[in-house]
XYZ file of C-alpha atoms in Angstrom:
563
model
C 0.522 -32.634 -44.903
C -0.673 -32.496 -41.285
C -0.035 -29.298 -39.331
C 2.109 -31.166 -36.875
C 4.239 -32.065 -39.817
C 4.365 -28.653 -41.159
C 5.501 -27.573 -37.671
C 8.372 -30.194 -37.456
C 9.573 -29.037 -40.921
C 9.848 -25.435 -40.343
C 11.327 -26.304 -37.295
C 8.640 -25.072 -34.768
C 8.611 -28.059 -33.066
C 10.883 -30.352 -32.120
C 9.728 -34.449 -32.227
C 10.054 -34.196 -28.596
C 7.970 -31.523 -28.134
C 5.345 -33.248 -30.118
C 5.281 -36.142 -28.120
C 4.866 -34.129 -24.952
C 2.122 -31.941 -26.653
C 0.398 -35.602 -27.714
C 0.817 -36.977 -24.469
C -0.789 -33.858 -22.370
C -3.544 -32.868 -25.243
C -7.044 -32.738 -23.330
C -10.047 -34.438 -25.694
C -11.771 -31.341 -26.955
C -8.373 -30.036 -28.332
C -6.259 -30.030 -31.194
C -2.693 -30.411 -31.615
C -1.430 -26.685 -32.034
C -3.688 -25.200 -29.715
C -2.295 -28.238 -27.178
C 1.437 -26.958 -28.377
C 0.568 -23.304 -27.927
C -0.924 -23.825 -24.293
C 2.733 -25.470 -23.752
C 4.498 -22.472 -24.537
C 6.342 -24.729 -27.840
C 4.468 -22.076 -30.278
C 2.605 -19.348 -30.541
C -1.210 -18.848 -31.783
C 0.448 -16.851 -34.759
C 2.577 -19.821 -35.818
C -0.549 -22.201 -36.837
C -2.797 -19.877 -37.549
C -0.165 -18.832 -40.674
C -0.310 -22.575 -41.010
C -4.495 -22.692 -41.133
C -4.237 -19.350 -43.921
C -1.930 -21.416 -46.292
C -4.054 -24.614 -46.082
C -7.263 -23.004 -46.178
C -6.269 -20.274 -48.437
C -7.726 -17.521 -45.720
C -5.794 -14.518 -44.984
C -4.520 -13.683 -41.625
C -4.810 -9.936 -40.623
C -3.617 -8.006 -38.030
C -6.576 -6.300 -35.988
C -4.579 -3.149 -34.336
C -4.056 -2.073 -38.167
C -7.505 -2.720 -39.457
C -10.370 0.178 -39.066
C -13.516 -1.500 -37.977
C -16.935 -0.536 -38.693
C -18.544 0.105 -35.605
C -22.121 0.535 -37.358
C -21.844 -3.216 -38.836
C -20.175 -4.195 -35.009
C -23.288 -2.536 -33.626
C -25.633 -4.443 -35.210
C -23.635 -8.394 -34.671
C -25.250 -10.917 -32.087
C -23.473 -10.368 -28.855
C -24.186 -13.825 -27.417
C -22.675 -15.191 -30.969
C -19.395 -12.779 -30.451
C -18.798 -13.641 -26.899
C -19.400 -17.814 -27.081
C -18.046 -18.034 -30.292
C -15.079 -14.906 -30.147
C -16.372 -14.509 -33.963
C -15.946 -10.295 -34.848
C -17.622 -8.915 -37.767
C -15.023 -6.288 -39.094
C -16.253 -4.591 -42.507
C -18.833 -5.428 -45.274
C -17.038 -6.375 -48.842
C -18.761 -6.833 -52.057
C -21.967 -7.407 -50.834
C -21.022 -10.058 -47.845
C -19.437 -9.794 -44.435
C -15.769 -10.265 -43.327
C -15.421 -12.254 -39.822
C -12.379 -12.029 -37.499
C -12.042 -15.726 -35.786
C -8.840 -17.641 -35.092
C -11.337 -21.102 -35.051
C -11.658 -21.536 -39.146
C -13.811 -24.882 -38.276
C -16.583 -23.401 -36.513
C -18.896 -23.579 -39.360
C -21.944 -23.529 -37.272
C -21.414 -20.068 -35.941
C -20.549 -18.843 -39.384
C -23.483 -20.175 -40.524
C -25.924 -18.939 -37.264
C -24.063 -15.124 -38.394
C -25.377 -15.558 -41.809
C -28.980 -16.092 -41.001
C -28.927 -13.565 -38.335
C -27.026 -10.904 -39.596
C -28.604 -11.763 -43.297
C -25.605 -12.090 -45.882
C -23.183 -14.114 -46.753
C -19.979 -14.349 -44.771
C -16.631 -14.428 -45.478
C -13.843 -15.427 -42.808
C -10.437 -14.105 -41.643
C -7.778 -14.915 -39.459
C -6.431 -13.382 -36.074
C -5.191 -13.958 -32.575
C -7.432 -14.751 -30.112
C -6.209 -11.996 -28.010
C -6.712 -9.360 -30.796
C -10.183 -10.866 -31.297
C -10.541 -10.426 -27.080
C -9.212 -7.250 -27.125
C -11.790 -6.038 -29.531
C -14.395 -7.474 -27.411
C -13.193 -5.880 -24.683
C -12.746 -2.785 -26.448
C -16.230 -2.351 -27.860
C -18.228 -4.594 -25.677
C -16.520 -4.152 -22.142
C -14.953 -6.605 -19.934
C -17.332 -9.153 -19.032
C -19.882 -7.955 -21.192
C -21.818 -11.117 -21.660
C -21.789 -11.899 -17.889
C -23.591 -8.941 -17.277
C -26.373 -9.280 -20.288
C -26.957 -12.628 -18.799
C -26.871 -11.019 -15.011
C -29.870 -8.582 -16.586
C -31.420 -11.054 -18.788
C -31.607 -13.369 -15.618
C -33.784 -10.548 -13.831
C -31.080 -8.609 -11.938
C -31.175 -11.352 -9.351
C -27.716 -9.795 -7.692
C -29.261 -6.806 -6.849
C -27.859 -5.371 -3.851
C -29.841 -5.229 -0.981
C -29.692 -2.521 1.824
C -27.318 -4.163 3.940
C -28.711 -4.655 7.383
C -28.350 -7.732 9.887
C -31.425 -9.362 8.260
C -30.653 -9.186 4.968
C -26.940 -10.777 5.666
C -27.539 -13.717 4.501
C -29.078 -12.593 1.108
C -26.392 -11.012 0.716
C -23.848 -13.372 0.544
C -26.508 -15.315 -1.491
C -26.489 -12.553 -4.156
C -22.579 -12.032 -3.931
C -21.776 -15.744 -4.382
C -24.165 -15.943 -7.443
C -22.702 -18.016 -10.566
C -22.388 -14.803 -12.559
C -21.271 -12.514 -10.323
C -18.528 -14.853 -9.653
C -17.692 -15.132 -13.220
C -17.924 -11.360 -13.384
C -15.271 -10.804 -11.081
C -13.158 -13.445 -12.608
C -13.016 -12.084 -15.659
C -12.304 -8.576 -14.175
C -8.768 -10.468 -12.030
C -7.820 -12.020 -15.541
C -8.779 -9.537 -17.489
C -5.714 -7.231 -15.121
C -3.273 -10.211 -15.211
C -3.371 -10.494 -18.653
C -2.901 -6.855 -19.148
C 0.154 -7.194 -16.488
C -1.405 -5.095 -14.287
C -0.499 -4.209 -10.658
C -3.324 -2.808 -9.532
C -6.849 -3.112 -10.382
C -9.221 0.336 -9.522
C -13.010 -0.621 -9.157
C -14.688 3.306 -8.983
C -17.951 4.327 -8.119
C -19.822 7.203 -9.585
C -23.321 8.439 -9.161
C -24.450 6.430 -12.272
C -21.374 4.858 -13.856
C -18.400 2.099 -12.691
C -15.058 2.895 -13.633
C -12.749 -0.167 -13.355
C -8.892 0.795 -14.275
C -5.771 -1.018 -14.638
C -2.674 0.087 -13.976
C -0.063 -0.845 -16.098
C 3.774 0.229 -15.886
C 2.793 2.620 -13.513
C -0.327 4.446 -15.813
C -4.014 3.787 -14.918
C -5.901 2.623 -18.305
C -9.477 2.609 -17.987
C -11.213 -0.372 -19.043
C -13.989 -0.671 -21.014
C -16.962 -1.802 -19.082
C -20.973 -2.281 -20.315
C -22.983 1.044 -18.820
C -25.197 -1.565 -17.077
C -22.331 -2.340 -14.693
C -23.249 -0.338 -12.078
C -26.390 -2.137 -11.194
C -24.249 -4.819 -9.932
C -21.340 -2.691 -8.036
C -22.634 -3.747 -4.444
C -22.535 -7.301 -5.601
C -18.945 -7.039 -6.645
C -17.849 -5.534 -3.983
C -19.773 -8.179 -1.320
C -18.043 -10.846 -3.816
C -14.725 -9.255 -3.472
C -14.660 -8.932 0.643
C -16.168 -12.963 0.637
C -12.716 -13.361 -1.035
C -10.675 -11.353 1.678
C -12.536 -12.708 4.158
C -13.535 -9.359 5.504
C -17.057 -8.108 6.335
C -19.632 -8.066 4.578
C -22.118 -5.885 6.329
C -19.530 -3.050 6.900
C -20.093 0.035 4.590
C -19.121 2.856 6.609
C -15.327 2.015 7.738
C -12.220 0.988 5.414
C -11.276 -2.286 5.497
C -8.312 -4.351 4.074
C -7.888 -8.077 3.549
C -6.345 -10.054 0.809
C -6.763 -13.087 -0.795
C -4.765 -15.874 -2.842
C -5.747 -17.364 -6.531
C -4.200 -19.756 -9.258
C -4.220 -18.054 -13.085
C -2.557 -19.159 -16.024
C -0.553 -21.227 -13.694
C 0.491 -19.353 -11.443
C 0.006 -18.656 -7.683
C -1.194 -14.413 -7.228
C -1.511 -12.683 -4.106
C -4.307 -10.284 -4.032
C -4.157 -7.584 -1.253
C -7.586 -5.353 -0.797
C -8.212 -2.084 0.259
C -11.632 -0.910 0.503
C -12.821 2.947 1.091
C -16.425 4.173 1.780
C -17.193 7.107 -0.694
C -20.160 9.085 -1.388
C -21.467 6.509 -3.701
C -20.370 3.594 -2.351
C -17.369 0.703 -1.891
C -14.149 2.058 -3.931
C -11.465 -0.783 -4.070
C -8.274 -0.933 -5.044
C -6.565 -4.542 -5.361
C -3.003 -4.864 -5.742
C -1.618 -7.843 -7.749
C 1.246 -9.825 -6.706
C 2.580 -12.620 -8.765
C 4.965 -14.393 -6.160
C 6.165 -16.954 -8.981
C 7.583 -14.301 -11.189
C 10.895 -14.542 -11.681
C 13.384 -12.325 -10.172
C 15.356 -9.652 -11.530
C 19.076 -9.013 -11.161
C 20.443 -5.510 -9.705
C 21.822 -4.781 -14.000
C 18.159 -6.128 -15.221
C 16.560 -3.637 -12.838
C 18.305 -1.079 -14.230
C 21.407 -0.085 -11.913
C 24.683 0.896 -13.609
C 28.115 2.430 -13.338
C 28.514 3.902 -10.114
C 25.148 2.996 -8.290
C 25.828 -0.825 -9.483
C 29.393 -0.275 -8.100
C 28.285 1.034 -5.377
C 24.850 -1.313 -3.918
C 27.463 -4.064 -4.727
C 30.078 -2.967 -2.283
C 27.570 -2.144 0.419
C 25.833 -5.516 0.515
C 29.190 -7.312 0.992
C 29.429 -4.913 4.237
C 29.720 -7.519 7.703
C 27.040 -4.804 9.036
C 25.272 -0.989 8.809
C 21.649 -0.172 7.506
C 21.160 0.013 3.352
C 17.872 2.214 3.251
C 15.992 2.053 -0.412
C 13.790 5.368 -0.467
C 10.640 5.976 -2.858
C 6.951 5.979 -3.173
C 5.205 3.310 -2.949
C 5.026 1.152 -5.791
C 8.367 2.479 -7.406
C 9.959 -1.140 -6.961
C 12.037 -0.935 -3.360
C 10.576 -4.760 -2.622
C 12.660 -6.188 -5.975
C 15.687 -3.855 -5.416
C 15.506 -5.399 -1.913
C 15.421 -9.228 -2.879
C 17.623 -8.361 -5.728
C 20.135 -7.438 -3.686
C 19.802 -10.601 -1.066
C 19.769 -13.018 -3.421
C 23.018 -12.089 -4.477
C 24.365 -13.157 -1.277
C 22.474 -15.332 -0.394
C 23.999 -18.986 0.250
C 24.635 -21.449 3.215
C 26.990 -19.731 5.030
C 24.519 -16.809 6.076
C 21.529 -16.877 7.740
C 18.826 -13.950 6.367
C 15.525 -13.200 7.856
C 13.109 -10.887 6.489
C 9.964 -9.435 8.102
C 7.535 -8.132 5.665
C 3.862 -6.901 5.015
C 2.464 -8.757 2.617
C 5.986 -11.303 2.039
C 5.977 -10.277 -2.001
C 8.829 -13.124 -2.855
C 9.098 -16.273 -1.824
C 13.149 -16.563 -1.968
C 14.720 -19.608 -1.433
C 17.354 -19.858 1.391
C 15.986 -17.585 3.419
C 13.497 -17.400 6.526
C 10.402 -14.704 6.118
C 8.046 -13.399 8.492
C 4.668 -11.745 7.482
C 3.452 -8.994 10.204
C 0.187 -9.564 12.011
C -0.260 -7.012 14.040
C -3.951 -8.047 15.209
C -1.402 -10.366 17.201
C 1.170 -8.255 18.281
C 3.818 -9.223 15.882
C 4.583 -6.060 14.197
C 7.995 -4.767 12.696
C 9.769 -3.871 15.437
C 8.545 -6.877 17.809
C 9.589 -9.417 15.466
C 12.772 -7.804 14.593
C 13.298 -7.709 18.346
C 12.322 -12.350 18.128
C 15.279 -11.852 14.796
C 17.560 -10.712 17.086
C 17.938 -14.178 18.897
C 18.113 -16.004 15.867
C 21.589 -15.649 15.370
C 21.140 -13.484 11.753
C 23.841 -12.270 9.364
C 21.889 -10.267 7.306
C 17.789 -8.855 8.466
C 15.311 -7.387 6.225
C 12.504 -4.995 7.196
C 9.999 -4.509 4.785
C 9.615 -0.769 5.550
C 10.363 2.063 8.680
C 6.971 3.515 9.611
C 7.658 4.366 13.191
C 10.706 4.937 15.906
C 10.225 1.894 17.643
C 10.852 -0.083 14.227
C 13.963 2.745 13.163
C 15.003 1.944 16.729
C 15.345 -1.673 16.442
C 16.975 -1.779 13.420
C 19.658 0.678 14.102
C 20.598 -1.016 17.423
C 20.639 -4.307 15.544
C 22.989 -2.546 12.477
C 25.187 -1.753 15.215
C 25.377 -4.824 16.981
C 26.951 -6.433 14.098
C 24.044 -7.366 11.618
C 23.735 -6.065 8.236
C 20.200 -4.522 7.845
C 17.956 -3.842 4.562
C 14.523 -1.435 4.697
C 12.379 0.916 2.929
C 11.391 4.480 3.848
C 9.303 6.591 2.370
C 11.221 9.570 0.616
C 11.549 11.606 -2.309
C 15.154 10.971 -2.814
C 18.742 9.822 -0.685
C 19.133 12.596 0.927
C 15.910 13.439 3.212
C 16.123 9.774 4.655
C 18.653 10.515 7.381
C 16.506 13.899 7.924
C 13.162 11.719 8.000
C 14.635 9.375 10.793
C 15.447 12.300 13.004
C 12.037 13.365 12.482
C 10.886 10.227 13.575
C 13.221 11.002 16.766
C 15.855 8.933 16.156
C 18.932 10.453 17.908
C 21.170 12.020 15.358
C 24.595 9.694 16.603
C 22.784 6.705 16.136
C 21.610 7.744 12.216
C 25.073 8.729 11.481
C 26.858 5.372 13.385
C 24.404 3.020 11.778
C 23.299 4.346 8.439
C 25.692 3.087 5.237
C 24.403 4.145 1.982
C 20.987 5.145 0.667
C 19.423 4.333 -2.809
C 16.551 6.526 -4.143
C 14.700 5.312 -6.900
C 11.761 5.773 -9.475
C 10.424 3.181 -11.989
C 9.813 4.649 -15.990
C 8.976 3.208 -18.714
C 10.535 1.196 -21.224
C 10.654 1.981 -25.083
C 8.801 -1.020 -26.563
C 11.397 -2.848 -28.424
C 8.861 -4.099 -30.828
C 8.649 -0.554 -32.463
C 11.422 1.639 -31.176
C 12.335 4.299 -33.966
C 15.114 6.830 -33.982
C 14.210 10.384 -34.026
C 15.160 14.191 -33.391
C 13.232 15.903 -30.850
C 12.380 19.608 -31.047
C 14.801 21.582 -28.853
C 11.802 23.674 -27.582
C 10.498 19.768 -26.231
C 13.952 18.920 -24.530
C 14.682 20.542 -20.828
C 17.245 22.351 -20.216
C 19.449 20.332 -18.210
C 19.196 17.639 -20.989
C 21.952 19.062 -22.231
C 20.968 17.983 -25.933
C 23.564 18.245 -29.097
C 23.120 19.776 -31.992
C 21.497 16.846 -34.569
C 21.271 14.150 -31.262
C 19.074 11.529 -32.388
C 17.090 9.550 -28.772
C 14.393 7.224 -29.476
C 10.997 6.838 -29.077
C 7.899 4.162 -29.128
C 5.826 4.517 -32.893
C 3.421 2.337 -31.086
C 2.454 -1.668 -32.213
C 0.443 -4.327 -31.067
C 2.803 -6.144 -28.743
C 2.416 -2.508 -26.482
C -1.419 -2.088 -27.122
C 0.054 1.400 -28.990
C 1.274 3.222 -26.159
C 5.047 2.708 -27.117
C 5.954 1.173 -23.816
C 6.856 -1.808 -22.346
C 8.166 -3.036 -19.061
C 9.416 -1.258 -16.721
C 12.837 0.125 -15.423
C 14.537 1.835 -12.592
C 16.075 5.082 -12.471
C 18.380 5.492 -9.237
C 20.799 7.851 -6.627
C 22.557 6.324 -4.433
C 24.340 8.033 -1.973
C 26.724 6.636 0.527
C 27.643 8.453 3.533
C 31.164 9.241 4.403
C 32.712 11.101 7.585
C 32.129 14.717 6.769
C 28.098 13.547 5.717
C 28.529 12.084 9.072
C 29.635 15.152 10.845
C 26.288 16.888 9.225
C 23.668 14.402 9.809
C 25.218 14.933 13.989
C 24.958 18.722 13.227
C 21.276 18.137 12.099
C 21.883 19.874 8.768
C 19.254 20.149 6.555
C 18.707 17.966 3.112
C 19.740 20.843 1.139
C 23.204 21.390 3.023
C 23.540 17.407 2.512
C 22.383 17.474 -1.022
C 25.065 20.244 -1.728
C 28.165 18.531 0.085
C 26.715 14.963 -1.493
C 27.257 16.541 -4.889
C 30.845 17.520 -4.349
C 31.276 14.320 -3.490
C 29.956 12.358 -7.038
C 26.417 12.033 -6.092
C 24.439 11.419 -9.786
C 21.108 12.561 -9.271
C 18.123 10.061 -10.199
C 17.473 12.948 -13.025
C 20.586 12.097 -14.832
C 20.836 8.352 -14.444
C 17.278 9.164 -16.237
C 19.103 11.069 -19.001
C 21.557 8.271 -19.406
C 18.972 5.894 -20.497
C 17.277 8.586 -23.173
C 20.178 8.405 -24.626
C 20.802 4.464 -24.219
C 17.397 4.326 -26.314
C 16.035 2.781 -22.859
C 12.996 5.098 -22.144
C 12.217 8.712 -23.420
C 12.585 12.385 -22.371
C 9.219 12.384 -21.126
C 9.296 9.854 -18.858
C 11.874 10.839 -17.109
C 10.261 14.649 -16.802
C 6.684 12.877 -15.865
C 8.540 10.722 -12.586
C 11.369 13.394 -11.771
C 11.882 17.201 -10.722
C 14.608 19.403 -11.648
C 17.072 19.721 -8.853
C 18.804 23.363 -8.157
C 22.191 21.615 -7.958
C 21.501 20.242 -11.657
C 20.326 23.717 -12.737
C 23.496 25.253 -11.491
C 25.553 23.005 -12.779
């Protein structure tokens, strides 16, 4: 029976699926691997399929102990063109990793050059990559052929002259492949940040992923080419070349797996050379409603009251990258319709939203936060967004355009709720104006989720729980045990932890008074204030995330200690 069949009888597939996958298969390729570029299956699905036919087994990598010394000794060019893995030596012959059972000439091309006879098994082609990765480093083969090639992307010492050499070098086939493979390398990972790090004789490259830097295995001949990466990189942000001493920032758009990503650059001098530090946004990914990011109970009640408010400022407050931007557009588009007009001025615009008008800053131009907000102003808005409040000119404008009848979201960059009003006097903001203008405040931090794929139950040692956990006798939370859908680390996704607070007449009174964050923590919590700490503890014990999440992204508060 043909696979296709076997598909349509275990219900894969439906017939009109197949049709599609028949009319949109490219030459080279074969039915499944047509239906699992689709999205109708997955690899996993046919390559069970391939084991029953062929009678091979299909193994799981992430449980199976490799042996490095036979690894060491495999035919790199053969591992990387072929994505063939040598695994472990059995009965005298050697077991191969592929997830392409027909490629009989590469089995055969292992067997003369590794001398014994080979015997095949089946995995995923993104186990098999990640083993690559793992032991050979990302983009491995690019750079044996970069070396084998004579090192022709050398850097050289970047003067005037040597310009145009330069962009020669940078724009060579392989160090454009190299840094290709580095961007999808990161967006396969889901990575929001890619860290390229030089060191007096290595190149670190890390990922970060929900929030945690990973470092990335990378060949030790890497650094060689750093300059060349980094003059490929700043051809891409269209920034310059021959500048090594100053930071510069730029950013740059690509298509991957489909998709349209926004790359924004950042590039430091250090001692030994170009650091950068590209951030990763994927402005097709879908967004997330206010209960998917993780509000609840009263802080769902709450942001849902305020952005039904005619007018008045909603402030989000956190570091950066703790997700203000999607509580933001989360928000809007649940009010978003015909009847109101919404711009937003931004830097980068993250979302593109449909319905409403955005503005990206340029201030090489003069079109900077509070200018444009200033343009908004005569545009006859309902609602404005401003990506963030750096400066009193921006606070300024936004306050005066709460209070003139516009409802007004923005950023600020706080530790929690209640230093925001503090931070905007600081920024010398008159203390009337704060209290007038400001409605409600939400703080927030992003942790991480419990991979669902291998959440256990469990009872944590008391000596391991803090204090103002407040754990039961016998409590059971849960925990990641670590699987290959999380790469081990337990985790998964991300989610938000939150305060918000909402100002009423007597917080009012204090912010006029210019009372400190502490006195406005302390009168906050006698009014119902939850603290982002014990929205935190909620979801332990929802099985959401763990204790030490919420420990690694939070500090104990002396309200919370007292209480």
């Amino acid at each position: 029976m043909s696979l296709s069949k076997v598909l349509l009888q275990r219900g894969k597939i439906t017939n009109q699926q197949l049709e599609q996958g028949q009319a949109l298969r490219k030459s080279s390729e074969r039915i499944e691997q047509c239906l699992s570029r689709l999205g109708f299956i997955t690899e996993r699905d046919y390559l069970e399929i391939y084991g029953e036919q062929l009678s091979i087994p299909l193994v799981d990598l992430s449980t199976i102990e490799i042996d490095l010394e036979l690894l060491q000794t495999a035919p790199s060019k053969v591992v990387h063109r072929d994505r063939v893995i040598p695994i472990e030596r059995h009965n005298g012959a050697i077991r191969v990793a592929t997830n392409n059972p027909f490629n009989l000439y590469a089995f055969d091309e292992l067997r003369m050059l590794m001398g014994a006879k080979i015997e095949t098994v089946l995995a995923t082609g993104e186990e098999i990559s990640r083993i690559i990765k793992q032991h050979f480093g990302v983009g491995g083969q690019t750079v044996t052929d970069m070396i084998d090639s004579g090192g022709g992307v050398e850097l050289v010492t970047g003067n005037d002259a040597e310009n145009a050499d330069l962009i020669e070098q940078a724009q060579e086939a392989t160090v454009v492949k190299l840094v290709n493979e580095i961007l999808l390398e990161a967006i396969r990972d889901r990575a929001s940040d890619i860290h390229i790090e030089p060191f007096d004789d290595d190149l670190k490259i890390r990922y970060r992923i929900d929030g945690v830097l990973h470092a990335t295995n990378v060949p030790p001949e890497i650094r060689r080419f750093h300059a060349a990466i980094v003059s490929r990189i700043k051809i891409l942000a269209n920034l310059n070349i021959a500048e090594k001493r100053l930071p510069q920032d730029g950013a740059f758009k690509i298509k991957a797996q489909n998709r349209d990503i926004d790359l924004r650059v950042s590039i430091i001098p250090t001692s030994f050379g170009n650091a950068v530090v590209m951030r990763i946004l994927d402005k097709e990914s879908s967004l997330l409603s206010l209960e998917q990011l993780g509000l609840m109970d009263e802080a769902l009640e709450g942001i849902q009251t305020l952005i039904k408010q005619p007018y008045g400022i909603i402030l989000v407050t956190g570091p950066t990258g703790s997700g203000k931007t999607t509580t933001l557009y989360a928000s809007l588009s649940t009010i978003v319709s015909d009847s109101i007009k919404i711009l937003t001025i931004e830097d980068p615009v993250e979302y593109n939203l449909g319905g409403i008008q955005q503005v990206q800053v340029k201030p090489h131009i003069g079109l900077t936060f509070a200018s444009g907000l200033r343009s908004f102003l005569r545009h006859d808005p309902d609602v404005i967004l401003v990506g963030e409040i750096r400066d009193y000119e921006t606070a300024e404008v936004a306050i005066n355009a709460s209070l003139t009848g516009h409802l007004v979201f923005s950023t600020l960059h706080t530790n929690d709720a209640v230093t925001a009003s503090t931070r905007l006097l600081d920024m010398g903001v008159e203390p009337f104006l704060v209290s007038s203008a400001v409605s409600g405040i939400l703080a927030q931090r992003l942790v991480r989720c419990i991979c669902k794929g291998c959440r256990e139950e469990f009872t944590p040692d008391p000596l391991d729980v803090p204090p103002d956990f407040n754990l039961e006798h016998g409590e059971k939370i849960f925990r990641g045990k670590g699987c290959r859908e999380c790469r081990h680390s337990g985790y998964r996704g991300r989610m938000g932890i939150y305060e918000l607070l909402l100002i009423n007449d007597k917080m009012r009174e204090m912010i006029v008074q210019r009372k400190s964050a502490g006195e406005l923590l302390i009168v906050a919590r006698e009014h119902g204030l939850k603290l982002m700490r014990e929205d935190g503890w909620v979801k332990v014990r929802k099985g959401i995330t763990t204790i030490e999440e919420i420990v690694r992204v939070t500090k104990v508060d002396p309200t919370m200690a007292k209480k």
